[in-house]
PDB file of C-alpha atoms (C1' of nucleotides) in Angstrom:
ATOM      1  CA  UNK A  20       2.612  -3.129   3.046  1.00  0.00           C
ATOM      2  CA  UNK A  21       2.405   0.144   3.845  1.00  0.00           C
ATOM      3  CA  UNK A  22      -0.971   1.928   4.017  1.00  0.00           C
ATOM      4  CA  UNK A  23      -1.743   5.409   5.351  1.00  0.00           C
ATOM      5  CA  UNK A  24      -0.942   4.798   9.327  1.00  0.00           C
ATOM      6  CA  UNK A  25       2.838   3.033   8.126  1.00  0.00           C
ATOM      7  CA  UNK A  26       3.772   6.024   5.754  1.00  0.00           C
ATOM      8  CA  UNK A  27       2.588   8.404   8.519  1.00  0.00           C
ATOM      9  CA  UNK A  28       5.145   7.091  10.817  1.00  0.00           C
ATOM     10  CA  UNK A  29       8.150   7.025   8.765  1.00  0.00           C
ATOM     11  CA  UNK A  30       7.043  10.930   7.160  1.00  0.00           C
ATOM     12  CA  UNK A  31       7.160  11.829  11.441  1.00  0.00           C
ATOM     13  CA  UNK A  32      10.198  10.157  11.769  1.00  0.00           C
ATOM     14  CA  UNK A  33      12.001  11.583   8.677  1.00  0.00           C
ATOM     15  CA  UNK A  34      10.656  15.305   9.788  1.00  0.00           C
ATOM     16  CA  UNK A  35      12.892  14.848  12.836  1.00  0.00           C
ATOM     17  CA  UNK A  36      15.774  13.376  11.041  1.00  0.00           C
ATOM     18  CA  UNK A  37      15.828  15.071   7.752  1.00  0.00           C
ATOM     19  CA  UNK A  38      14.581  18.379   7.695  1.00  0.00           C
ATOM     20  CA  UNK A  39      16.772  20.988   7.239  1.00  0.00           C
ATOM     21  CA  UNK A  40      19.421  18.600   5.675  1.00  0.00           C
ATOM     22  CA  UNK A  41      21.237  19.525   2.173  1.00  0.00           C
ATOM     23  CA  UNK A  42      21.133  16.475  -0.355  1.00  0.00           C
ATOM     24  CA  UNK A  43      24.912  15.796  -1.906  1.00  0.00           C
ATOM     25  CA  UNK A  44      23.763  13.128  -4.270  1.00  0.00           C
ATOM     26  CA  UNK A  45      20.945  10.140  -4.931  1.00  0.00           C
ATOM     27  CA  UNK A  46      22.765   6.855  -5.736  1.00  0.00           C
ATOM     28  CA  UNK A  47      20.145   4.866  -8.190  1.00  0.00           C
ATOM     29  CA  UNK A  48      21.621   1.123  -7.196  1.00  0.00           C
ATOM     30  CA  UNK A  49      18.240   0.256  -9.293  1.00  0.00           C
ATOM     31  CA  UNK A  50      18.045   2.708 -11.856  1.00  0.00           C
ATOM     32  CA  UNK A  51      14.013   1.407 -12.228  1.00  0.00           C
ATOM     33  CA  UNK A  52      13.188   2.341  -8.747  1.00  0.00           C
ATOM     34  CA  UNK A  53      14.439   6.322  -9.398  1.00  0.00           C
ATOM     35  CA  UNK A  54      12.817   8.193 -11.819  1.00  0.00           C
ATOM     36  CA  UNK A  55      14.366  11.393 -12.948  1.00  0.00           C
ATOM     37  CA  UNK A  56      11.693  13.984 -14.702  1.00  0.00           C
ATOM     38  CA  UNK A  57      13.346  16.762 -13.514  1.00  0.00           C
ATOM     39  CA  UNK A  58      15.281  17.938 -16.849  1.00  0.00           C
ATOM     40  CA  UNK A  59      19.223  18.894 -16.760  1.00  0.00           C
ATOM     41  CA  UNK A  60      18.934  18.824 -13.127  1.00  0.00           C
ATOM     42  CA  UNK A  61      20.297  16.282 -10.215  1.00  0.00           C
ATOM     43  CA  UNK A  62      18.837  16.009  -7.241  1.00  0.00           C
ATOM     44  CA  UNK A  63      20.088  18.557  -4.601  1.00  0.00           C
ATOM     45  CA  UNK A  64      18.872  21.120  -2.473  1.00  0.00           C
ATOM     46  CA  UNK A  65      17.659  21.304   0.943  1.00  0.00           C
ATOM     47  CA  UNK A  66      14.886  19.278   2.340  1.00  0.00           C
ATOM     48  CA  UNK A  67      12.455  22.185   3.360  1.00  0.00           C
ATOM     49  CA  UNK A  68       9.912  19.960   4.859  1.00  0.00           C
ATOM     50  CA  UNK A  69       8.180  16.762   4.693  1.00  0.00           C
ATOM     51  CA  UNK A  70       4.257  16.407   3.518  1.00  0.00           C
ATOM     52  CA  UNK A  71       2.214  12.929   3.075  1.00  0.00           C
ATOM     53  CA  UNK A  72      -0.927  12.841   1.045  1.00  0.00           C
ATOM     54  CA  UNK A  73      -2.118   9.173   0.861  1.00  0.00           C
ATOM     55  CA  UNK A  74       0.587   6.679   0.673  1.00  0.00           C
ATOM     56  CA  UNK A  75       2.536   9.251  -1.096  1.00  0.00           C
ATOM     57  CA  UNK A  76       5.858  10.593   0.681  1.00  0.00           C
ATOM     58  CA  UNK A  77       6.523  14.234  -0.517  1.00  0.00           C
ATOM     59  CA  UNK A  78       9.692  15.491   0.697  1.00  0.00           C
ATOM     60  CA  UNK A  79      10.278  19.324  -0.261  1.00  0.00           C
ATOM     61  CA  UNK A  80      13.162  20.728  -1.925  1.00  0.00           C
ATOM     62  CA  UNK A  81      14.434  24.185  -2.773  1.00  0.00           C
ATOM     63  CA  UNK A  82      13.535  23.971  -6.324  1.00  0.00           C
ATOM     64  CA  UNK A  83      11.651  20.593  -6.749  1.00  0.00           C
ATOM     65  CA  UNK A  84      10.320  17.494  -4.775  1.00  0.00           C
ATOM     66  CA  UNK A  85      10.748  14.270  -4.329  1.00  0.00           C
ATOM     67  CA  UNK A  86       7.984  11.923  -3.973  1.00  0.00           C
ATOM     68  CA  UNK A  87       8.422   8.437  -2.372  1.00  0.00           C
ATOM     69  CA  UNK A  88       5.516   6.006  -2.773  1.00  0.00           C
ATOM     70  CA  UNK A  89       6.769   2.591  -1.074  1.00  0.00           C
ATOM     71  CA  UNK A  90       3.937   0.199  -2.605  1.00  0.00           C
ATOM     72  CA  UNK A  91       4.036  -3.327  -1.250  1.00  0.00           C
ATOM     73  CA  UNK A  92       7.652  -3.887   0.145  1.00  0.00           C
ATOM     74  CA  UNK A  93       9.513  -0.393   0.670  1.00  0.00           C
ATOM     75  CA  UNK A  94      11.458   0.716   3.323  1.00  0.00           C
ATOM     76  CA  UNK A  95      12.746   3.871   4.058  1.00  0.00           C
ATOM     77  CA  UNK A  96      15.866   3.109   6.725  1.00  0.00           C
ATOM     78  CA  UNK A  97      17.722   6.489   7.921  1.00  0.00           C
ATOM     79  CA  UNK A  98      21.523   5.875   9.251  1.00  0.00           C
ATOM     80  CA  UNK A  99      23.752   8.800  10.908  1.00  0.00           C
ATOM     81  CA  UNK A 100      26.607   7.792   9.399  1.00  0.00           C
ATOM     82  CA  UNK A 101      27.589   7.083   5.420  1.00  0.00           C
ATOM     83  CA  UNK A 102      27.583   3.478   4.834  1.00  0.00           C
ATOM     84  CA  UNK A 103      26.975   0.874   1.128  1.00  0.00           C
ATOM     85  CA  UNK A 104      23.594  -0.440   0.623  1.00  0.00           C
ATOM     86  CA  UNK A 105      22.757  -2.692   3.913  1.00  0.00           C
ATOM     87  CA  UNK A 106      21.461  -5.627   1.947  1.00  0.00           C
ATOM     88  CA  UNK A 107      20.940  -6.624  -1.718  1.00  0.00           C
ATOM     89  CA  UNK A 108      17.120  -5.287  -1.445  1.00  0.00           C
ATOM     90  CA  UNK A 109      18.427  -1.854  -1.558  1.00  0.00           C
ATOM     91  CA  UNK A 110      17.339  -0.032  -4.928  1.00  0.00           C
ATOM     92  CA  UNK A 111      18.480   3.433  -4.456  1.00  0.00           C
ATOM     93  CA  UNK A 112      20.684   5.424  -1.326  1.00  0.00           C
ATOM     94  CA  UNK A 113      20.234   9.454  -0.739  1.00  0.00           C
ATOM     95  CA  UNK A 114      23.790  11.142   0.965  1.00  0.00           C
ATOM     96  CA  UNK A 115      23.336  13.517   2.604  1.00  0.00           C
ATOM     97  CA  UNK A 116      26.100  16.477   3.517  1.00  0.00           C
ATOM     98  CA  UNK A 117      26.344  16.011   7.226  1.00  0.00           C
ATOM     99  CA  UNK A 118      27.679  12.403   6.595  1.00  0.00           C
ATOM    100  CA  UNK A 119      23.962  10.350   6.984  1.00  0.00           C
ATOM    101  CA  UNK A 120      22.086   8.542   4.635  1.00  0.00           C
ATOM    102  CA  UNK A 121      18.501   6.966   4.053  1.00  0.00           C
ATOM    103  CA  UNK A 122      18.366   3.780   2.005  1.00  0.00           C
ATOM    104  CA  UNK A 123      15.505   3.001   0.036  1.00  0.00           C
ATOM    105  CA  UNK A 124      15.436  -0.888   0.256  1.00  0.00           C
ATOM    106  CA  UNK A 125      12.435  -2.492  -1.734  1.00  0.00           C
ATOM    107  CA  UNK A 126      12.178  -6.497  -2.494  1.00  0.00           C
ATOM    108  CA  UNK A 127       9.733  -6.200  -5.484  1.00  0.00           C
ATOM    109  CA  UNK A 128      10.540  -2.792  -7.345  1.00  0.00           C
ATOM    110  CA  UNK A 129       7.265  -1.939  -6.977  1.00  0.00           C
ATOM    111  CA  UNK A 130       8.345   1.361  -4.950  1.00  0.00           C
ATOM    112  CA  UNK A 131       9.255   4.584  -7.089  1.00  0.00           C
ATOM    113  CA  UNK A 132      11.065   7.768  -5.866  1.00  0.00           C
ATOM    114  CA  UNK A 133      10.240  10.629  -8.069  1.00  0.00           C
ATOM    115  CA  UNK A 134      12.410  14.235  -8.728  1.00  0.00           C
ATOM    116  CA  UNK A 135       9.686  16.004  -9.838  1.00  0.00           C
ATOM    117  CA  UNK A 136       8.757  19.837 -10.432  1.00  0.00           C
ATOM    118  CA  UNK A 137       5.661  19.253  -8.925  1.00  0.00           C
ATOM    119  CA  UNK A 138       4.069  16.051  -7.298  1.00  0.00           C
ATOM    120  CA  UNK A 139       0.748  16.953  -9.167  1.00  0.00           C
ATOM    121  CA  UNK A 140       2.764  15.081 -11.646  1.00  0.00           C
ATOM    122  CA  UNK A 141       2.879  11.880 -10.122  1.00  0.00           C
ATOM    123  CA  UNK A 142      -0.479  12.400  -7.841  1.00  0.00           C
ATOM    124  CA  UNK A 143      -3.178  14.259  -9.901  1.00  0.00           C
ATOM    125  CA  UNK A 144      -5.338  11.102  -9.813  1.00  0.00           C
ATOM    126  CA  UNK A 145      -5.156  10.881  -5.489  1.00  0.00           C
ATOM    127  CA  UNK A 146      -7.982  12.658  -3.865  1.00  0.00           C
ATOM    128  CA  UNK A 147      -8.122  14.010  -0.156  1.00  0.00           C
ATOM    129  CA  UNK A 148      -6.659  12.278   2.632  1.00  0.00           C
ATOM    130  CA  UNK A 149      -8.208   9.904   4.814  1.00  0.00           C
ATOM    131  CA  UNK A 150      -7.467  12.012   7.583  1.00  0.00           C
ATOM    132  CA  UNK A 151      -8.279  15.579   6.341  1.00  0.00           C
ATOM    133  CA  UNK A 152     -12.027  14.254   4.680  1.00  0.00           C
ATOM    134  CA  UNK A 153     -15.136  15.828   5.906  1.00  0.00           C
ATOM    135  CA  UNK A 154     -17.829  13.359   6.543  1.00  0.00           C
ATOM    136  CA  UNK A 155     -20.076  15.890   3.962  1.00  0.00           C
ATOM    137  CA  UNK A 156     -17.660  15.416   1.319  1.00  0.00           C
ATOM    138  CA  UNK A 157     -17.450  11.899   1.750  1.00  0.00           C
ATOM    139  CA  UNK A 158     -21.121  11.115   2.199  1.00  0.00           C
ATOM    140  CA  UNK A 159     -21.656  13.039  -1.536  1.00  0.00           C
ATOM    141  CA  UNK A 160     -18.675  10.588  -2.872  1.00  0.00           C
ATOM    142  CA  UNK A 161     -20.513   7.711  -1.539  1.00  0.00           C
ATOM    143  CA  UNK A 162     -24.024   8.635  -2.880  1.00  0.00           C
ATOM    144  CA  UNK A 163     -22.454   9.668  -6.315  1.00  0.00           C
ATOM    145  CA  UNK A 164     -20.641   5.865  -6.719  1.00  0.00           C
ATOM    146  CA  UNK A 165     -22.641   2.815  -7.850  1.00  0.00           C
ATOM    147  CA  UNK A 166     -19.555   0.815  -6.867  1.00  0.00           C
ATOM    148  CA  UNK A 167     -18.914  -1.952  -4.523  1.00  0.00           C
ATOM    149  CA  UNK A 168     -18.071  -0.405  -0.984  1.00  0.00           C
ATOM    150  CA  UNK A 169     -14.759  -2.321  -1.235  1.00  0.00           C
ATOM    151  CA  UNK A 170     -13.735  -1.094  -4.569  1.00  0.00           C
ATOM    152  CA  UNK A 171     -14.935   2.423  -3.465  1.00  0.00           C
ATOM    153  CA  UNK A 172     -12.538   2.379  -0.318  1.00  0.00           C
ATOM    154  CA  UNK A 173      -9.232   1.234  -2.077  1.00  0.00           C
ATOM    155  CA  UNK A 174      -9.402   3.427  -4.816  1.00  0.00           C
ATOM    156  CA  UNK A 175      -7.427   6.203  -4.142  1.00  0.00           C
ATOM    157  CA  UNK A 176      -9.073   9.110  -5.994  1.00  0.00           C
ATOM    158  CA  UNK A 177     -12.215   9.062  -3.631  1.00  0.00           C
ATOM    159  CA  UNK A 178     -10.045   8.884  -0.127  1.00  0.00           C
ATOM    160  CA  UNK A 179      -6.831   8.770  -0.086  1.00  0.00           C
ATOM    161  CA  UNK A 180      -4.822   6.087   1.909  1.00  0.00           C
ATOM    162  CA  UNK A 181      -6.411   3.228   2.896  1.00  0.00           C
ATOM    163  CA  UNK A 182      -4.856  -0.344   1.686  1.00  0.00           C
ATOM    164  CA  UNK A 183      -6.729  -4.043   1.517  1.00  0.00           C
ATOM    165  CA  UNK A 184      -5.947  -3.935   5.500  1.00  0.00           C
ATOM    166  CA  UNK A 185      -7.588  -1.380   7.189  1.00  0.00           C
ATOM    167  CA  UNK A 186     -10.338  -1.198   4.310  1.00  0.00           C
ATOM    168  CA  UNK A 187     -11.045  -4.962   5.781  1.00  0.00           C
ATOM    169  CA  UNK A 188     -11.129  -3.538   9.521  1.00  0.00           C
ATOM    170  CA  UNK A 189     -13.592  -0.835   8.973  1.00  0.00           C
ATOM    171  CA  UNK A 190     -15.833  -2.278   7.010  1.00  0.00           C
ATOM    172  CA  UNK A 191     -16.632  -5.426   9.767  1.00  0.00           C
ATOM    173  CA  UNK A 192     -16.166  -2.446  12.414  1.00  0.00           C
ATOM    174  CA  UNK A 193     -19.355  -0.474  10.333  1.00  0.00           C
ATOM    175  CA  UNK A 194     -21.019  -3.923   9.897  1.00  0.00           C
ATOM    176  CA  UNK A 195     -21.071  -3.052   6.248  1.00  0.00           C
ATOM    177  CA  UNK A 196     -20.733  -5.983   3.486  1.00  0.00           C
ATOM    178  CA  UNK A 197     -17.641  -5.288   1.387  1.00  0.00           C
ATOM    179  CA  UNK A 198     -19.871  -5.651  -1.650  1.00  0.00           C
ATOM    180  CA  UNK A 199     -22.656  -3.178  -0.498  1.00  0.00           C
ATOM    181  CA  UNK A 200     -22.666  -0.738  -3.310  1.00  0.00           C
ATOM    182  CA  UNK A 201     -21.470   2.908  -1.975  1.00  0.00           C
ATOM    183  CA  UNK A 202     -24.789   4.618  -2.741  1.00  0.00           C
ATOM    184  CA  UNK A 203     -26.937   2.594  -0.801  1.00  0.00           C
ATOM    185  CA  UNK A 204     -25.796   3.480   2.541  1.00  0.00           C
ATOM    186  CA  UNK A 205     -28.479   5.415   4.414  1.00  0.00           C
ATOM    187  CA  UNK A 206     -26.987   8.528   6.264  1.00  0.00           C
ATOM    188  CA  UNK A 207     -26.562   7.012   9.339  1.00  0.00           C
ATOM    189  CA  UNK A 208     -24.534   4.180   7.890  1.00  0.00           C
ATOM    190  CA  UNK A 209     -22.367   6.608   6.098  1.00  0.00           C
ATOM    191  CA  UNK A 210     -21.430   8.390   9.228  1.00  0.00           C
ATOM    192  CA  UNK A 211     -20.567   5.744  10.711  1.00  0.00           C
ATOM    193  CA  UNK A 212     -18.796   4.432   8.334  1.00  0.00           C
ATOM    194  CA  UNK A 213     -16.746   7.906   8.036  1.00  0.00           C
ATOM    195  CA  UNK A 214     -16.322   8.094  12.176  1.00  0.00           C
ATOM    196  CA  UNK A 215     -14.674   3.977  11.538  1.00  0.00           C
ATOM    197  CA  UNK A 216     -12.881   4.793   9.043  1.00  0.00           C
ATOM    198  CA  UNK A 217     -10.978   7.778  10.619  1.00  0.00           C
ATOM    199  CA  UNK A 218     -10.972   5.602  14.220  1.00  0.00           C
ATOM    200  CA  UNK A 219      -8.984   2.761  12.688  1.00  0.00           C
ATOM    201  CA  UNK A 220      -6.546   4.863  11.237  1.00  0.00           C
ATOM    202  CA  UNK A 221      -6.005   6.539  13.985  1.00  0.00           C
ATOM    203  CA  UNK A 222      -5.513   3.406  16.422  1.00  0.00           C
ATOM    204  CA  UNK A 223      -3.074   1.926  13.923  1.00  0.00           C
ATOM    205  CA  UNK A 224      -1.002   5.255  13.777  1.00  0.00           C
ATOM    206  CA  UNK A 225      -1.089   4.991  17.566  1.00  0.00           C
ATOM    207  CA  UNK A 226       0.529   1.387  17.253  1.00  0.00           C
ATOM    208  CA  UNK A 227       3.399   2.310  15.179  1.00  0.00           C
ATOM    209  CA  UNK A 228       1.323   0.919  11.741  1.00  0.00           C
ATOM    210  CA  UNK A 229       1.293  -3.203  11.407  1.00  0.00           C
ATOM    211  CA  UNK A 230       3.920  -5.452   9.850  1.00  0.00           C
ATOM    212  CA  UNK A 231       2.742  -8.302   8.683  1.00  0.00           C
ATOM    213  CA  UNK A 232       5.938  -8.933   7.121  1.00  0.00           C
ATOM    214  CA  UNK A 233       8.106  -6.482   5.297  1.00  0.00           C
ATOM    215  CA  UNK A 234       6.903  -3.280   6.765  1.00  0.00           C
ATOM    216  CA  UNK A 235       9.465  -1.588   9.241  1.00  0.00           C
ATOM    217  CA  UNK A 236       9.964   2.164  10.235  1.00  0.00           C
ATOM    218  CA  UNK A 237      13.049   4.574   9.265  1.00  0.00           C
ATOM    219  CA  UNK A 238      14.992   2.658  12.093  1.00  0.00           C
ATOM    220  CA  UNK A 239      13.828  -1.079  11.065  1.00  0.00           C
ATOM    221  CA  UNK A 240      11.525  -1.158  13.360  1.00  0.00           C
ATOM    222  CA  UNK A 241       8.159  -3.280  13.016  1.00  0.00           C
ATOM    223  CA  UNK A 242       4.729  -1.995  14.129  1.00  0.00           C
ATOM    224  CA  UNK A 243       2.424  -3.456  16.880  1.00  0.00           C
ATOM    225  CA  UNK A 244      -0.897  -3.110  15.088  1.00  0.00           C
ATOM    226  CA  UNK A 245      -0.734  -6.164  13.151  1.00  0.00           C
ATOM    227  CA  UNK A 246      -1.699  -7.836  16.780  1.00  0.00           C
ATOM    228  CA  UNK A 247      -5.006  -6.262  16.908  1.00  0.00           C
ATOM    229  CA  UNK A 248      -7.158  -6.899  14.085  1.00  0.00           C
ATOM    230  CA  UNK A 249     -10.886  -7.557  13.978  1.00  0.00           C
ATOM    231  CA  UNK A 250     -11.108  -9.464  10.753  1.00  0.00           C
ATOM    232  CA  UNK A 251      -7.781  -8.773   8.572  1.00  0.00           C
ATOM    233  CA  UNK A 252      -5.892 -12.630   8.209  1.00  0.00           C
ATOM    234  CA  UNK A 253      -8.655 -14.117  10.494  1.00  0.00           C
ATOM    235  CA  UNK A 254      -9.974 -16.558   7.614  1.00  0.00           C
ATOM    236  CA  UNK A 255     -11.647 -19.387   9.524  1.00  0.00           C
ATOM    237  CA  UNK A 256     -11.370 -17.803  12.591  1.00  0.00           C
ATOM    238  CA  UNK A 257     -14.465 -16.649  14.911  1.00  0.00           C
ATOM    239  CA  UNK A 258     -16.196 -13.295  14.580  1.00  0.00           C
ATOM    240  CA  UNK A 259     -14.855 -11.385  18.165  1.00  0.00           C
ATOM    241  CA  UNK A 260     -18.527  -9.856  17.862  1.00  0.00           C
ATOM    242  CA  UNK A 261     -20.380 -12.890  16.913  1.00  0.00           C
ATOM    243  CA  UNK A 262     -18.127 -15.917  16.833  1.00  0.00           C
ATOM    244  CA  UNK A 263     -19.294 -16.993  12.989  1.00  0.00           C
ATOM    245  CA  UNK A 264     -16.392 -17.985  10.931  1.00  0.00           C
ATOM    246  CA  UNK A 265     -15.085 -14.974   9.533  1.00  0.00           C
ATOM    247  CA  UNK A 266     -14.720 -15.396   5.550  1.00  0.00           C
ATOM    248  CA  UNK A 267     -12.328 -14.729   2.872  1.00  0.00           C
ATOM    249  CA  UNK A 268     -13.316 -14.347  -0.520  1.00  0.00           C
ATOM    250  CA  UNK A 269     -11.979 -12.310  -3.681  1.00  0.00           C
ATOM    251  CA  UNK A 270     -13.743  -9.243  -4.181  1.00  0.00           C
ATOM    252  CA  UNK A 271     -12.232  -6.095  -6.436  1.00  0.00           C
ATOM    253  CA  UNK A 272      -9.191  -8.250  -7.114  1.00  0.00           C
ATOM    254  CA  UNK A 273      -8.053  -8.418  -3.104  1.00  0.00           C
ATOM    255  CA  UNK A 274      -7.933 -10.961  -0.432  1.00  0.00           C
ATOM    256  CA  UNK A 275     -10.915  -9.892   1.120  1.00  0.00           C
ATOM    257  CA  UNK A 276     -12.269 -10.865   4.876  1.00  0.00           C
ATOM    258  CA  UNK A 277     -15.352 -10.140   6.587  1.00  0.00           C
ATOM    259  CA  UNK A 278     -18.334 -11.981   9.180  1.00  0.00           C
ATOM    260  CA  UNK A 279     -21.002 -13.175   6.941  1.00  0.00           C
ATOM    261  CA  UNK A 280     -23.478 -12.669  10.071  1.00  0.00           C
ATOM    262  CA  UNK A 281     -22.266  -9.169  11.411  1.00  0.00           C
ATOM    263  CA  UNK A 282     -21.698  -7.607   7.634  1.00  0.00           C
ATOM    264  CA  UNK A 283     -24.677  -6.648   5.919  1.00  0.00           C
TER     265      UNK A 283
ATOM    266  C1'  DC B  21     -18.936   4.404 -15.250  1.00  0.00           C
ATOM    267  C1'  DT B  22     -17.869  -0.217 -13.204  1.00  0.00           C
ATOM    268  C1'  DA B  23     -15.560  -4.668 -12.977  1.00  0.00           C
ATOM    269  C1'  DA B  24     -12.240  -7.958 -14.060  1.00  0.00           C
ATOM    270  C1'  DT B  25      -7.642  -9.224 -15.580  1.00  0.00           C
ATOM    271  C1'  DC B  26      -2.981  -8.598 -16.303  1.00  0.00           C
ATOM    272  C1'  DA B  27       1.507  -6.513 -15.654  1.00  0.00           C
ATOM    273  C1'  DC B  28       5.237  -5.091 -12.821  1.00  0.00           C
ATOM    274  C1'  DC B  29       8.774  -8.196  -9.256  1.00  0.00           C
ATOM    275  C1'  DT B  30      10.514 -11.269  -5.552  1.00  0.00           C
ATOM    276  C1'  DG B  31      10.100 -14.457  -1.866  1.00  0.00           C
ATOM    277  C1'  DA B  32       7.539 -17.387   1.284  1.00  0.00           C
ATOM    278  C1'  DA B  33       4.543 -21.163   1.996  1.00  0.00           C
ATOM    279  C1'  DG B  34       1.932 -25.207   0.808  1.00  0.00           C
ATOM    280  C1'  DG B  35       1.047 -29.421  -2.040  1.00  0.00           C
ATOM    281  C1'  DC B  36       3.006 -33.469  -4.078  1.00  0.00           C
TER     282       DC B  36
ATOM    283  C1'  DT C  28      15.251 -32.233  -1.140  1.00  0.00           C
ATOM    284  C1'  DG C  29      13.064 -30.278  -5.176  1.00  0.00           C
ATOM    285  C1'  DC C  30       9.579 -28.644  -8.289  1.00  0.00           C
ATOM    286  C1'  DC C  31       5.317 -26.314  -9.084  1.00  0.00           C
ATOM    287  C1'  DT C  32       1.538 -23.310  -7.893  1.00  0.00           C
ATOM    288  C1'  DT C  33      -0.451 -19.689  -5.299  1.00  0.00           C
ATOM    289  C1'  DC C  34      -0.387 -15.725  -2.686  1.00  0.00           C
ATOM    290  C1'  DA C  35       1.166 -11.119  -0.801  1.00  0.00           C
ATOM    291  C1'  DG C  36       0.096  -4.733   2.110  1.00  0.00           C
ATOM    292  C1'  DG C  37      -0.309  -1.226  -4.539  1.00  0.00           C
ATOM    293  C1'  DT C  38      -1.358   0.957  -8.711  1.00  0.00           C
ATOM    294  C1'  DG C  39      -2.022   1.676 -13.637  1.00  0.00           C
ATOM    295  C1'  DA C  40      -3.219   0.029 -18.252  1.00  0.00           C
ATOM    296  C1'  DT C  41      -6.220  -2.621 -20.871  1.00  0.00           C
ATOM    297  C1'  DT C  42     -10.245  -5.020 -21.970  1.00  0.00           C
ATOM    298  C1'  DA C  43     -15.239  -6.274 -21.511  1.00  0.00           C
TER     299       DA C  43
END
DNA sequence: CTAATCACCTGAAGGC
DNA sequence: TGCCTTCAGGTGATTA
């Protein structure tokens, strides 16, 4: 669920309610969902601050850090008061000394928290973030890749943060083909694609991030943008530029939806 | 290097 | 109602 825009809302929301707190203990209800590489040492310490790189969650302790990616299904839900996991789907529950708690709820165990010494442990392989890229930087990336634009965009090493979602939504917002290989783009296509890119983020961010089913925010909230996209779950549907029938086909293993007439 | 497939999990939705 | 298949926002390993 949760792409760049969903993981920045719940890292603002956890600034404001869990900065500065002291960590008593981590309950591992799943013991697959924490892993613990931080030798002869629990987790405690005081959350410093709170830093998001990608769709990773780095929250900084005294000594260590722990990193919180929430892959498909997790949920980070923050309570002011101590209270047992709020559902089944809870794989892990962090107490903190002032009484509150944030639960870690995640359907599939796909989601991970990490103690780590460093989150280059976990994260050597993610490159800059969407949001802090310079369209230079990116424009050598794309002329340096013979892969499919699509491919290009999810992998996480080039930019850091986009999902099968808003990859979908700027690509038909460039008028690129998902399957255009990355160095063809002239300059002009790259920019553009760069300026998109950074726009849709941005918009979702501005919309709380979109649920289209299990995301929610660190108060179980759901997100508005889900109501506002271009191409993302349109199959069958007509173009908003064009009104062709907007297509979904498989391409680098994802769902993937675009205009046949407006994509080239 | 690039692309495709599978694996990790659970639940929802559609076909019969 | 029930069974079976397919699909889902992610990532990493493995195999062509």
């Amino acid at each position: 669920m949760p792409e760049l825009p969903e993981v920045e809302i719940v890292v603002r929301e956890l600034r404001g309610q869990i900065t500065g707190k002291t960590i008593q203990t981590v309950q591992a209800i799943w013991p697959g969902s924490v892993e613990q590489r931080v030798d002869r040492s629990p987790v405690t310490g005081q959350i410093q601050r709170i830093d998001r790189r990608g769709k990773y969650i780095i929250m900084r302790l005294d000594e260590t850090v722990l990193v919180v990616h929430l892959r498909m299904t997790g949920q980070l839900l923050f309570f002011d008061d101590t209270r047992p996991a709020v559902d089944g789907h809870v794989r892990a529950i962090i107490y903190f000394s002032d009484g509150s708690c944030l639960q870690f709820k995640d359907v599939r165990k796909f989601g991970r928290m990490y103690h780590l010494v460093s989150e280059q442990e976990v994260m050597k392989n993610v490159g800059t973030d969407a949001l802090e890229m310079d369209s230079g930087h990116f424009r050598d990336m794309l002329k340096n890749s013979k892969m499919g634009l699509k491919a290009f965009l999810l992998n996480q090493k080039h930019l850091a943060g986009l999902g099968n979602i808003y990859c979908d939504e700027a690509l038909f917002l460039s008028g690129l083909y998902p399957g255009r290989k990355a160095n063809s783009l002239s300059a002009t296509e790259s920019g553009r694609l760069f300026r998109t890119i950074r726009d849709v983020l941005q918009a979702a961010i501005d919309n709380m991030g979109s649920t289209i089913s299990d995301y929610r925010d660190t108060k179980g909230n759901k997100g508005n943008n889900q109501n506002y996209f271009k191409v993302y779950s349109r199959e069958n549907m007509p173009c908003k530029h064009c009104g062709t029938r907007i297509k979904k086909i498989k391409m680098a293993g994802r769902g993937t939806h675009f205009c046949p007439q407006c994509q080239k």
